[in-house]
Coordinates of N, CA, C and O in Angstrom, one line a residue:
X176 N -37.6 -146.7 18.9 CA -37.7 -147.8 19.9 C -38.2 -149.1 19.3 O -39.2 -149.2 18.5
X177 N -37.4 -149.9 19.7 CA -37.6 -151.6 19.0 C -38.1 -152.8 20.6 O -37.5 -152.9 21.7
X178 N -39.7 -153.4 19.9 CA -40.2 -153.6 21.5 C -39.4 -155.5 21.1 O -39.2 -155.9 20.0
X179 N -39.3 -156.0 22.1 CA -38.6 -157.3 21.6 C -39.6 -158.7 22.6 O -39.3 -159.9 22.7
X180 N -40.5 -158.1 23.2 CA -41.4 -159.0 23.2 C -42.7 -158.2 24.1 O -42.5 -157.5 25.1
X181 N -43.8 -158.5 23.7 CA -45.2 -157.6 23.9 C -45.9 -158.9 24.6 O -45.8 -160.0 24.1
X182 N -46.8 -158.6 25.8 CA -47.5 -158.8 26.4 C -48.9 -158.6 26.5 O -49.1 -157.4 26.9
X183 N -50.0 -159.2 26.3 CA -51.1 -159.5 26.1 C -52.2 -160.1 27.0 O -52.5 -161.2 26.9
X184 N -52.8 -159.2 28.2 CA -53.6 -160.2 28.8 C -55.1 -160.3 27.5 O -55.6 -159.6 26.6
X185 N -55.3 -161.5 28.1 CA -56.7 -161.8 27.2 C -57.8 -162.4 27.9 O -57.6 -163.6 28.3
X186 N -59.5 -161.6 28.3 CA -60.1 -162.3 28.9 C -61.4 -162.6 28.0 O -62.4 -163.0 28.6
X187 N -61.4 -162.6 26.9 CA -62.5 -163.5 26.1 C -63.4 -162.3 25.8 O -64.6 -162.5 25.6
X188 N -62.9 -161.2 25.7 CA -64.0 -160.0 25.7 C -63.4 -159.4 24.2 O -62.3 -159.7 23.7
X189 N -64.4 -158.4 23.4 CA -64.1 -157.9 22.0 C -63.0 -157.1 22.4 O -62.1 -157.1 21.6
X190 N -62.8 -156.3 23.7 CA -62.0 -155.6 23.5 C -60.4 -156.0 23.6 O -59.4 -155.4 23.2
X191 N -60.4 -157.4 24.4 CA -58.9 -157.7 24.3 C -58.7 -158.5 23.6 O -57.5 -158.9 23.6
X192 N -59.9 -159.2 22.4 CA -59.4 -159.3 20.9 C -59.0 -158.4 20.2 O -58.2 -158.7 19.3
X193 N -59.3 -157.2 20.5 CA -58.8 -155.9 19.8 C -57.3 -155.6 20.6 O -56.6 -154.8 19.9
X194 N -57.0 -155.8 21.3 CA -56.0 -155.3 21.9 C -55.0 -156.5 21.3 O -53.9 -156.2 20.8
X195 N -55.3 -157.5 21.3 CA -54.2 -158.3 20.3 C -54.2 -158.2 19.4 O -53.1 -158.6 19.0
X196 N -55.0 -157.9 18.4 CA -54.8 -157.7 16.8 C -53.8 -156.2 16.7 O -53.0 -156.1 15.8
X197 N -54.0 -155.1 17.8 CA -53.2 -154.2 17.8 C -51.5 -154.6 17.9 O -50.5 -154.4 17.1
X198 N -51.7 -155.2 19.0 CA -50.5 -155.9 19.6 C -49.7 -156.9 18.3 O -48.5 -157.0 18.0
X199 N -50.4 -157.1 17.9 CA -49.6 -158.3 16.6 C -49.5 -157.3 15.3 O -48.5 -157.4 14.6
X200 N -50.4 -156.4 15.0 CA -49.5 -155.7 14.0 C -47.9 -155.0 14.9 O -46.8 -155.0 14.2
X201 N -47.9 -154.5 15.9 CA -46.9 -154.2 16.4 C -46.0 -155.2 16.1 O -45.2 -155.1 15.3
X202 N -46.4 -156.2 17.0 CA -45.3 -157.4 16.5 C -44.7 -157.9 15.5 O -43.6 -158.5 15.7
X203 N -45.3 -157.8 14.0 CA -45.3 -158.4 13.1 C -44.2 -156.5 12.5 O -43.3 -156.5 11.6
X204 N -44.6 -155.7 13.0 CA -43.1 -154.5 12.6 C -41.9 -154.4 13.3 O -41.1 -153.6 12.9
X205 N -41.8 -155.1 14.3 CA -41.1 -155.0 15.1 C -40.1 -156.2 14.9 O -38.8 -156.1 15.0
X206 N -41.0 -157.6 14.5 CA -40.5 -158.4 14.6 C -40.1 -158.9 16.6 O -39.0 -159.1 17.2
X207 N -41.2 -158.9 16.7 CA -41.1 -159.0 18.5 C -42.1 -159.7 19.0 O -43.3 -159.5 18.8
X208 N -41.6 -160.9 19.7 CA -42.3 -161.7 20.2 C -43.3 -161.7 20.7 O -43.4 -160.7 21.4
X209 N -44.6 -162.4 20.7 CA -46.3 -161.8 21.4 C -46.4 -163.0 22.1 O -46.3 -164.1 21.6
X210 N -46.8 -162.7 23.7 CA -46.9 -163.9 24.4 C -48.6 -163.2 24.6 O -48.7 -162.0 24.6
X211 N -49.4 -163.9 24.8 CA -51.3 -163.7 25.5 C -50.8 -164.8 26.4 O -50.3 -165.9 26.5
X212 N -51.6 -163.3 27.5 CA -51.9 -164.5 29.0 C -53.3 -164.6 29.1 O -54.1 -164.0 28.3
X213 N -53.8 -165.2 30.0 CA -55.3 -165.5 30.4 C -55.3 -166.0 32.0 O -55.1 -167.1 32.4
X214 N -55.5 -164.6 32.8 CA -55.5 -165.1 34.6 C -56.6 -165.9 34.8 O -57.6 -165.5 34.4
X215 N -56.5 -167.1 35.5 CA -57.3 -167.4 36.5 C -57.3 -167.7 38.2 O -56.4 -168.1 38.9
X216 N -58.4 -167.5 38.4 CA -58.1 -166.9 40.0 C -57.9 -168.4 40.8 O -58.6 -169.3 40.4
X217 N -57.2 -168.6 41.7 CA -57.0 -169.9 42.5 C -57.0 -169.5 43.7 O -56.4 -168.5 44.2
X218 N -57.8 -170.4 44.4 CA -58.5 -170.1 45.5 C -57.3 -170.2 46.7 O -56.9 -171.3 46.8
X219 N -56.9 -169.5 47.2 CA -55.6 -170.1 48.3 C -55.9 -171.9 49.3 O -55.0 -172.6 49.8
X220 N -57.7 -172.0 49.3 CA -57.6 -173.0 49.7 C -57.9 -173.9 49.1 O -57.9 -174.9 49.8
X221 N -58.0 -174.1 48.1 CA -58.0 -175.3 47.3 C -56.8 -176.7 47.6 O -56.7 -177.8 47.2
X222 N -56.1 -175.9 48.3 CA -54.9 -177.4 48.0 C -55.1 -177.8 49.8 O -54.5 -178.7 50.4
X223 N -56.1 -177.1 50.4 CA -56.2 -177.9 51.7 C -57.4 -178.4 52.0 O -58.3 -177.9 51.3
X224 N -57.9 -179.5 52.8 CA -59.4 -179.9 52.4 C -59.8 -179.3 53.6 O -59.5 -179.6 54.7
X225 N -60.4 -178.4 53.3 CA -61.2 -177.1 53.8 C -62.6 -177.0 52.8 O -62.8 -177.8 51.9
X226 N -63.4 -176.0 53.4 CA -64.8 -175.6 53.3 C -64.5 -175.7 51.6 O -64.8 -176.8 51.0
X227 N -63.9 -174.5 50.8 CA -63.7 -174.3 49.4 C -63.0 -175.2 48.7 O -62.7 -174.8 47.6
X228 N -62.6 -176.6 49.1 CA -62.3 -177.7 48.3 C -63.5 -178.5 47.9 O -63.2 -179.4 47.1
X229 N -64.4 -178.5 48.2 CA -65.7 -179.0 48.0 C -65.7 -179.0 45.9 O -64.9 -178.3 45.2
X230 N -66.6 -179.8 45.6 CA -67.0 -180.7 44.5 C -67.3 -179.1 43.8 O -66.5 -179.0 42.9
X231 N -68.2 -177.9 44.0 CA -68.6 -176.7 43.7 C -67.4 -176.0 42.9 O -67.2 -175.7 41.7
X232 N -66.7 -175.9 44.1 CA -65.3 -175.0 43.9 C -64.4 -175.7 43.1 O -64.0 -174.9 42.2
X233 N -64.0 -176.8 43.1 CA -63.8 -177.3 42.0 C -63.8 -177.7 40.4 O -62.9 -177.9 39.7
X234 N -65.1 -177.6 40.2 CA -66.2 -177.9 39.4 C -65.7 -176.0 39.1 O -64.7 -176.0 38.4
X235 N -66.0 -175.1 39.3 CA -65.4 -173.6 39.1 C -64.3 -173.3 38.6 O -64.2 -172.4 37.8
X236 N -63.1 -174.0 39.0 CA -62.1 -173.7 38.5 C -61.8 -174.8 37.7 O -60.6 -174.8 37.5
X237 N -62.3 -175.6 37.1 CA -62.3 -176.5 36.2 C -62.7 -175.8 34.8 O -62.2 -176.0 33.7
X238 N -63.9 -174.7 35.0 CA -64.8 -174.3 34.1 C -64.3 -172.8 34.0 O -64.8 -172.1 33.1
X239 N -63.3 -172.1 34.8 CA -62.0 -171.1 34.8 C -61.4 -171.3 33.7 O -61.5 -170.5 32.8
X240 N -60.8 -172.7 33.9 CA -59.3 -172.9 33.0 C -60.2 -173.4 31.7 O -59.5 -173.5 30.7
X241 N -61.2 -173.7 31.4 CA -61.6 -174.0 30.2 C -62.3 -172.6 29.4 O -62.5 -172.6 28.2
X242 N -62.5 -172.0 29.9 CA -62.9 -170.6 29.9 C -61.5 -169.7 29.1 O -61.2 -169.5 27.9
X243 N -61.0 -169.5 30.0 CA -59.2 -169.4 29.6 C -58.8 -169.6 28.5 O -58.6 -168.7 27.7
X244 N -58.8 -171.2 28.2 CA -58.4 -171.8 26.8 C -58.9 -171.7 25.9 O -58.2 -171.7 24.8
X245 N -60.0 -171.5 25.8 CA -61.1 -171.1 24.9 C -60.8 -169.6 24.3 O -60.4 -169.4 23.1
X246 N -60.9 -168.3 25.7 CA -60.2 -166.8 25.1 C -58.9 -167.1 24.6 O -58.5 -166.3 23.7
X247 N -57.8 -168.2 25.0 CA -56.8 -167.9 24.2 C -57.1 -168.1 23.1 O -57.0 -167.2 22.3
X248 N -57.8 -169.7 22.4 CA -57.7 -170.4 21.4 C -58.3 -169.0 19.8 O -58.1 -168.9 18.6
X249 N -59.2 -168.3 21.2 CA -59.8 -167.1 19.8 C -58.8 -166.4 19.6 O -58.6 -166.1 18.4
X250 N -57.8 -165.8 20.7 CA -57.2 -164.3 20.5 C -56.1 -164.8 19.3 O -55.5 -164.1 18.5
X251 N -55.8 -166.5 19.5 CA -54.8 -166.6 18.4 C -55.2 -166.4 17.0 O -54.5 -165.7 16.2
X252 N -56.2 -166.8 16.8 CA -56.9 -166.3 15.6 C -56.4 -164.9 14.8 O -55.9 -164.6 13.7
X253 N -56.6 -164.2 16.0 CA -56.3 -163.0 15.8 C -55.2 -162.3 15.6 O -55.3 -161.3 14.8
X254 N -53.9 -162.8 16.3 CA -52.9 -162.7 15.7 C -52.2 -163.2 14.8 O -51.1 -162.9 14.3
X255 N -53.1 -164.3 14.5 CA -52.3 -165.3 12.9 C -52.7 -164.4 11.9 O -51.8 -164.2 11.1
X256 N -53.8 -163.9 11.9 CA -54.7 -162.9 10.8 C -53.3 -161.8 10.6 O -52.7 -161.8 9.5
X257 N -53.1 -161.3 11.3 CA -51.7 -160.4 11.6 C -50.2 -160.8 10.6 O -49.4 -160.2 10.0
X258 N -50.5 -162.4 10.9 CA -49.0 -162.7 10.4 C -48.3 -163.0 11.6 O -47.2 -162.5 11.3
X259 N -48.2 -163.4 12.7 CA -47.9 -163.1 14.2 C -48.1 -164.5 14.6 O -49.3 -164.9 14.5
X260 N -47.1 -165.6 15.2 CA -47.9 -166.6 15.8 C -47.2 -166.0 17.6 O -46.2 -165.6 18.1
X261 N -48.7 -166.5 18.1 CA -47.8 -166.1 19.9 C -47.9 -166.9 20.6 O -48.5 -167.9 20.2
X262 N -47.4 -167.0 21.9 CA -47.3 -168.3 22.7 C -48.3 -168.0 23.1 O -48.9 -167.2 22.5
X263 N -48.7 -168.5 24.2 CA -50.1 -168.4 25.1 C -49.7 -169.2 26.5 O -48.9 -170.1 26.5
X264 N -50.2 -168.6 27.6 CA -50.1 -169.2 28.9 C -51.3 -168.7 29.8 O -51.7 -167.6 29.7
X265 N -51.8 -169.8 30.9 CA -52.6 -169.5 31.2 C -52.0 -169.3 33.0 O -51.6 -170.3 33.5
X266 N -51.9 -167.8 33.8 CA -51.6 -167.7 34.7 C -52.6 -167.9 35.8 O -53.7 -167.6 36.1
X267 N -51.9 -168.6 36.2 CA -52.9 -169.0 38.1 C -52.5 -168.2 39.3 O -51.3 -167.8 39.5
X268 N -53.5 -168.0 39.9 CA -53.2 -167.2 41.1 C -54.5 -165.8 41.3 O -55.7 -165.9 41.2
X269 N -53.8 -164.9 41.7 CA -55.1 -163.9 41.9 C -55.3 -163.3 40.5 O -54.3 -163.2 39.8
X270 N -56.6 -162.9 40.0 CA -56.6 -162.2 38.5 C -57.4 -160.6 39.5 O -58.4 -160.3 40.2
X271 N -55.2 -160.0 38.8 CA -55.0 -159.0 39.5 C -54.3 -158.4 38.6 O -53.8 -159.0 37.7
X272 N -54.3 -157.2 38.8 CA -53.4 -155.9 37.5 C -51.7 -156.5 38.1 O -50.8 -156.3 37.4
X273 N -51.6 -157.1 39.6 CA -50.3 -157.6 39.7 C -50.0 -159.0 39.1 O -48.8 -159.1 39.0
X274 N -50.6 -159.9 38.7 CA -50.7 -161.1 37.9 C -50.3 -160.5 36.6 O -49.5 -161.1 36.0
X275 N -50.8 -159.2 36.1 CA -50.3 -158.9 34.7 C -48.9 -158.4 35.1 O -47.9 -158.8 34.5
X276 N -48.7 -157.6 35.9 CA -47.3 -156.8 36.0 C -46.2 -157.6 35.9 O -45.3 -157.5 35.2
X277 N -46.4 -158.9 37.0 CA -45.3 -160.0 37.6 C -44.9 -160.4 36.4 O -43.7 -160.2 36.0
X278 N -46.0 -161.1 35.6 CA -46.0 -161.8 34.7 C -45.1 -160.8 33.2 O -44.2 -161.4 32.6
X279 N -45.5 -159.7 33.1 CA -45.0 -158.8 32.3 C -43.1 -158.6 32.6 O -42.2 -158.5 31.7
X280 N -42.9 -158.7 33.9 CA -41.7 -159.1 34.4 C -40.9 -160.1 34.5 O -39.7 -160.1 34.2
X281 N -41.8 -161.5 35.0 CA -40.9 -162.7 34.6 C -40.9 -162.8 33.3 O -39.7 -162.4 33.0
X282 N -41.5 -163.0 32.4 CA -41.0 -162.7 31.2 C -40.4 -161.5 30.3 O -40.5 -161.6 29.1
X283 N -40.0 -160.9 30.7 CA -38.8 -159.2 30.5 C -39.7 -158.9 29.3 O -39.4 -159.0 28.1
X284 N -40.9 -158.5 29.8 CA -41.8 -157.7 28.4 C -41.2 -156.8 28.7 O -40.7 -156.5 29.8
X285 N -41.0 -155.9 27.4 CA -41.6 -154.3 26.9 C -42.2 -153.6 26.7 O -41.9 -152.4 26.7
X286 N -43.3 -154.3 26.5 CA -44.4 -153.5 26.5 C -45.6 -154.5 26.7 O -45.8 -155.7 26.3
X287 N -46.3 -153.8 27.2 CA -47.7 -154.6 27.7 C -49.0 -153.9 26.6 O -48.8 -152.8 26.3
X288 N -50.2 -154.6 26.0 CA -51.2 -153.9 25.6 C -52.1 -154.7 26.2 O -51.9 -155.9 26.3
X289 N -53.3 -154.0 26.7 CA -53.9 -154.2 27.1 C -55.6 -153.5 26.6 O -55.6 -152.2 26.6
X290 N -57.2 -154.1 26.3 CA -58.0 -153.5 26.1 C -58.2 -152.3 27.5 O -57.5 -152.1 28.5
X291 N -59.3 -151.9 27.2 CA -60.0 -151.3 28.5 C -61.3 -150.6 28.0 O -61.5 -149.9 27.0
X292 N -62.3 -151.1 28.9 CA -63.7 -150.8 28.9 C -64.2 -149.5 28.6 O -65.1 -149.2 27.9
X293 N -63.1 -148.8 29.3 CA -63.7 -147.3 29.4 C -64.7 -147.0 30.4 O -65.3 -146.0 30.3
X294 N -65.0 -147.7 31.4 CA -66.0 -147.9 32.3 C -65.3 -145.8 33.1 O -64.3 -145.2 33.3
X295 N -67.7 -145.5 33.3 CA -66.3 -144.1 33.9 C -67.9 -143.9 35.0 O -68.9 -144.5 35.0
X296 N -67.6 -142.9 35.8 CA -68.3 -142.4 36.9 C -68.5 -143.5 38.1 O -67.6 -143.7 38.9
X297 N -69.9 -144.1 38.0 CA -70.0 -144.9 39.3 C -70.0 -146.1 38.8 O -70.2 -146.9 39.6
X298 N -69.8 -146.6 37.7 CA -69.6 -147.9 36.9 C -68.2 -147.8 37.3 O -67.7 -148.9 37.5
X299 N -67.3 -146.8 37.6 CA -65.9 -147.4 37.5 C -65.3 -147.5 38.6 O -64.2 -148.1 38.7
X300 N -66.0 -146.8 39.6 CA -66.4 -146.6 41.5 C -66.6 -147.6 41.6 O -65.9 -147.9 42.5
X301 N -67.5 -148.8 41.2 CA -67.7 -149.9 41.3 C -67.0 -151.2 41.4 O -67.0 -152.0 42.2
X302 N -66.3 -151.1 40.0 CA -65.8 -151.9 39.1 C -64.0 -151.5 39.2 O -63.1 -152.4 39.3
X303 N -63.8 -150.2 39.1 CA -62.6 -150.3 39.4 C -61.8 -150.3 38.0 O -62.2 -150.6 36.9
X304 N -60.6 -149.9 38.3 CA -60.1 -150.0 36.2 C -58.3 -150.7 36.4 O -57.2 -150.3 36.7
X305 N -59.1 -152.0 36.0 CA -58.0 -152.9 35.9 C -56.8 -152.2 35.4 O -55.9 -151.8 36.2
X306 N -56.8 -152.0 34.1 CA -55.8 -150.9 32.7 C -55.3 -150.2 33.7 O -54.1 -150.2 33.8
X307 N -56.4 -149.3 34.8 CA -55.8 -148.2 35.5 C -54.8 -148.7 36.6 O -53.7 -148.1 36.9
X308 N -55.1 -150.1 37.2 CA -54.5 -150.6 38.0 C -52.8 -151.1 37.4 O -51.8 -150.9 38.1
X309 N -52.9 -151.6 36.0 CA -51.9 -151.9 35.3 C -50.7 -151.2 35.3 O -49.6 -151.4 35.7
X310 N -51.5 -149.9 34.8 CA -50.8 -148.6 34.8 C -49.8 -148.2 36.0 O -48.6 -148.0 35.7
X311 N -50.4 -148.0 37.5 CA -50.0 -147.5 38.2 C -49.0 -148.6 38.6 O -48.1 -148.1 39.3
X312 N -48.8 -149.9 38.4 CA -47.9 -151.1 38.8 C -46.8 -151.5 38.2 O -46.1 -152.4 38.7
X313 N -46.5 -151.1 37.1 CA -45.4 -151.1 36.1 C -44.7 -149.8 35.6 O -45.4 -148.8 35.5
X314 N -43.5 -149.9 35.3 CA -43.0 -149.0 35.2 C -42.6 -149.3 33.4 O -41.7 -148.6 32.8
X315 N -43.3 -150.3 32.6 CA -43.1 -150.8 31.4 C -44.3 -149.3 30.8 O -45.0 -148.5 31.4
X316 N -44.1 -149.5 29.2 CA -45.3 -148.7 28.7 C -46.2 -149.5 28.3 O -45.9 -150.6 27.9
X317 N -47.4 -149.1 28.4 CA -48.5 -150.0 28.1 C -49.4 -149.0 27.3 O -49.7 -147.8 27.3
X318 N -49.8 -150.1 26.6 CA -50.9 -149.0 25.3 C -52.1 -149.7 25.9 O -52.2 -150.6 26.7
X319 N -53.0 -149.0 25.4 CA -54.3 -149.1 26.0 C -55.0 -149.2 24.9 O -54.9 -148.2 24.2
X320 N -56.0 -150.3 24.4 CA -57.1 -149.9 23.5 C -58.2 -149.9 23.8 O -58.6 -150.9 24.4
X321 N -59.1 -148.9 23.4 CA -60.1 -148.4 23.6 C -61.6 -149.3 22.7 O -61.6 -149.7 21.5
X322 N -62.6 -149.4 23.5 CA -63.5 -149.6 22.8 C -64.0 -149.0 21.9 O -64.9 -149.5 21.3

């Protein structure tokens, strides 16, 4: 199996630095394209002058998308080290396991990699498992790397 372009979310944490350096040796055998995304959440009301367009909320999602650029500007690092240059885009909208899936789709990935916490009992009752969420919304394979 030859993957012809891999998908990468990236939220500024060790482990989805690790998930792109995996992702980019893949790439760099495959010779297959590595796009890293980075979701940020957009408020549905921001584009109306309502309560959450205030100076705060704004000021939030200003400090979102800089947040964002920053995890990408590292994970590239990480894939250059590889041999691997990848695009980068930063998705708006809800930061959702469907934000990765859509996304994994408008762009006709192959394969998705993705870190995961490992979060387990009431840490993950809590928290919820994104990876797990990924999983169950795509019908793509997705590797998972572990802390």
């Amino acid at each position: 199996m030859s993957y012809q372009h891999i998908l990468v979310p990236v939220d500024g944490s060790a482990i989805s630095f690790s998930a792109v350096k995996q992702a980019a040796i893949i790439a760099k055998a495959f010779g297959s394209e590595l796009t890293l995304i980075s979701l940020v959440a957009e408020d549905p009301f921001t584009e109306v002058d309502f309560y959450y367009s205030s100076a705060i909320m704004k000021e939030y999602f200003v400090q979102a998308y800089a947040n964002a650029e920053k995890a990408l500007k590292e994970a590239i690092v990480f894939a250059q080290a590889e041999g691997v240059e990848p695009t980068t885009q930063i998705i708006k909208g809800q930061v959702s396991a469907e934000g990765v899936v859509q996304t994994a789709e408008e762009k006709k990935s192959d394969l998705i990699v993705m870190g995961s916490h490992g979060r387990k009992g009431f840490q993950k009752f809590l928290l919820g498992s994104f990876a797990q969420d990924v999983l169950r919304g795509t019908h793509l394979p997705v590797l998972i790397v572990k802390e």
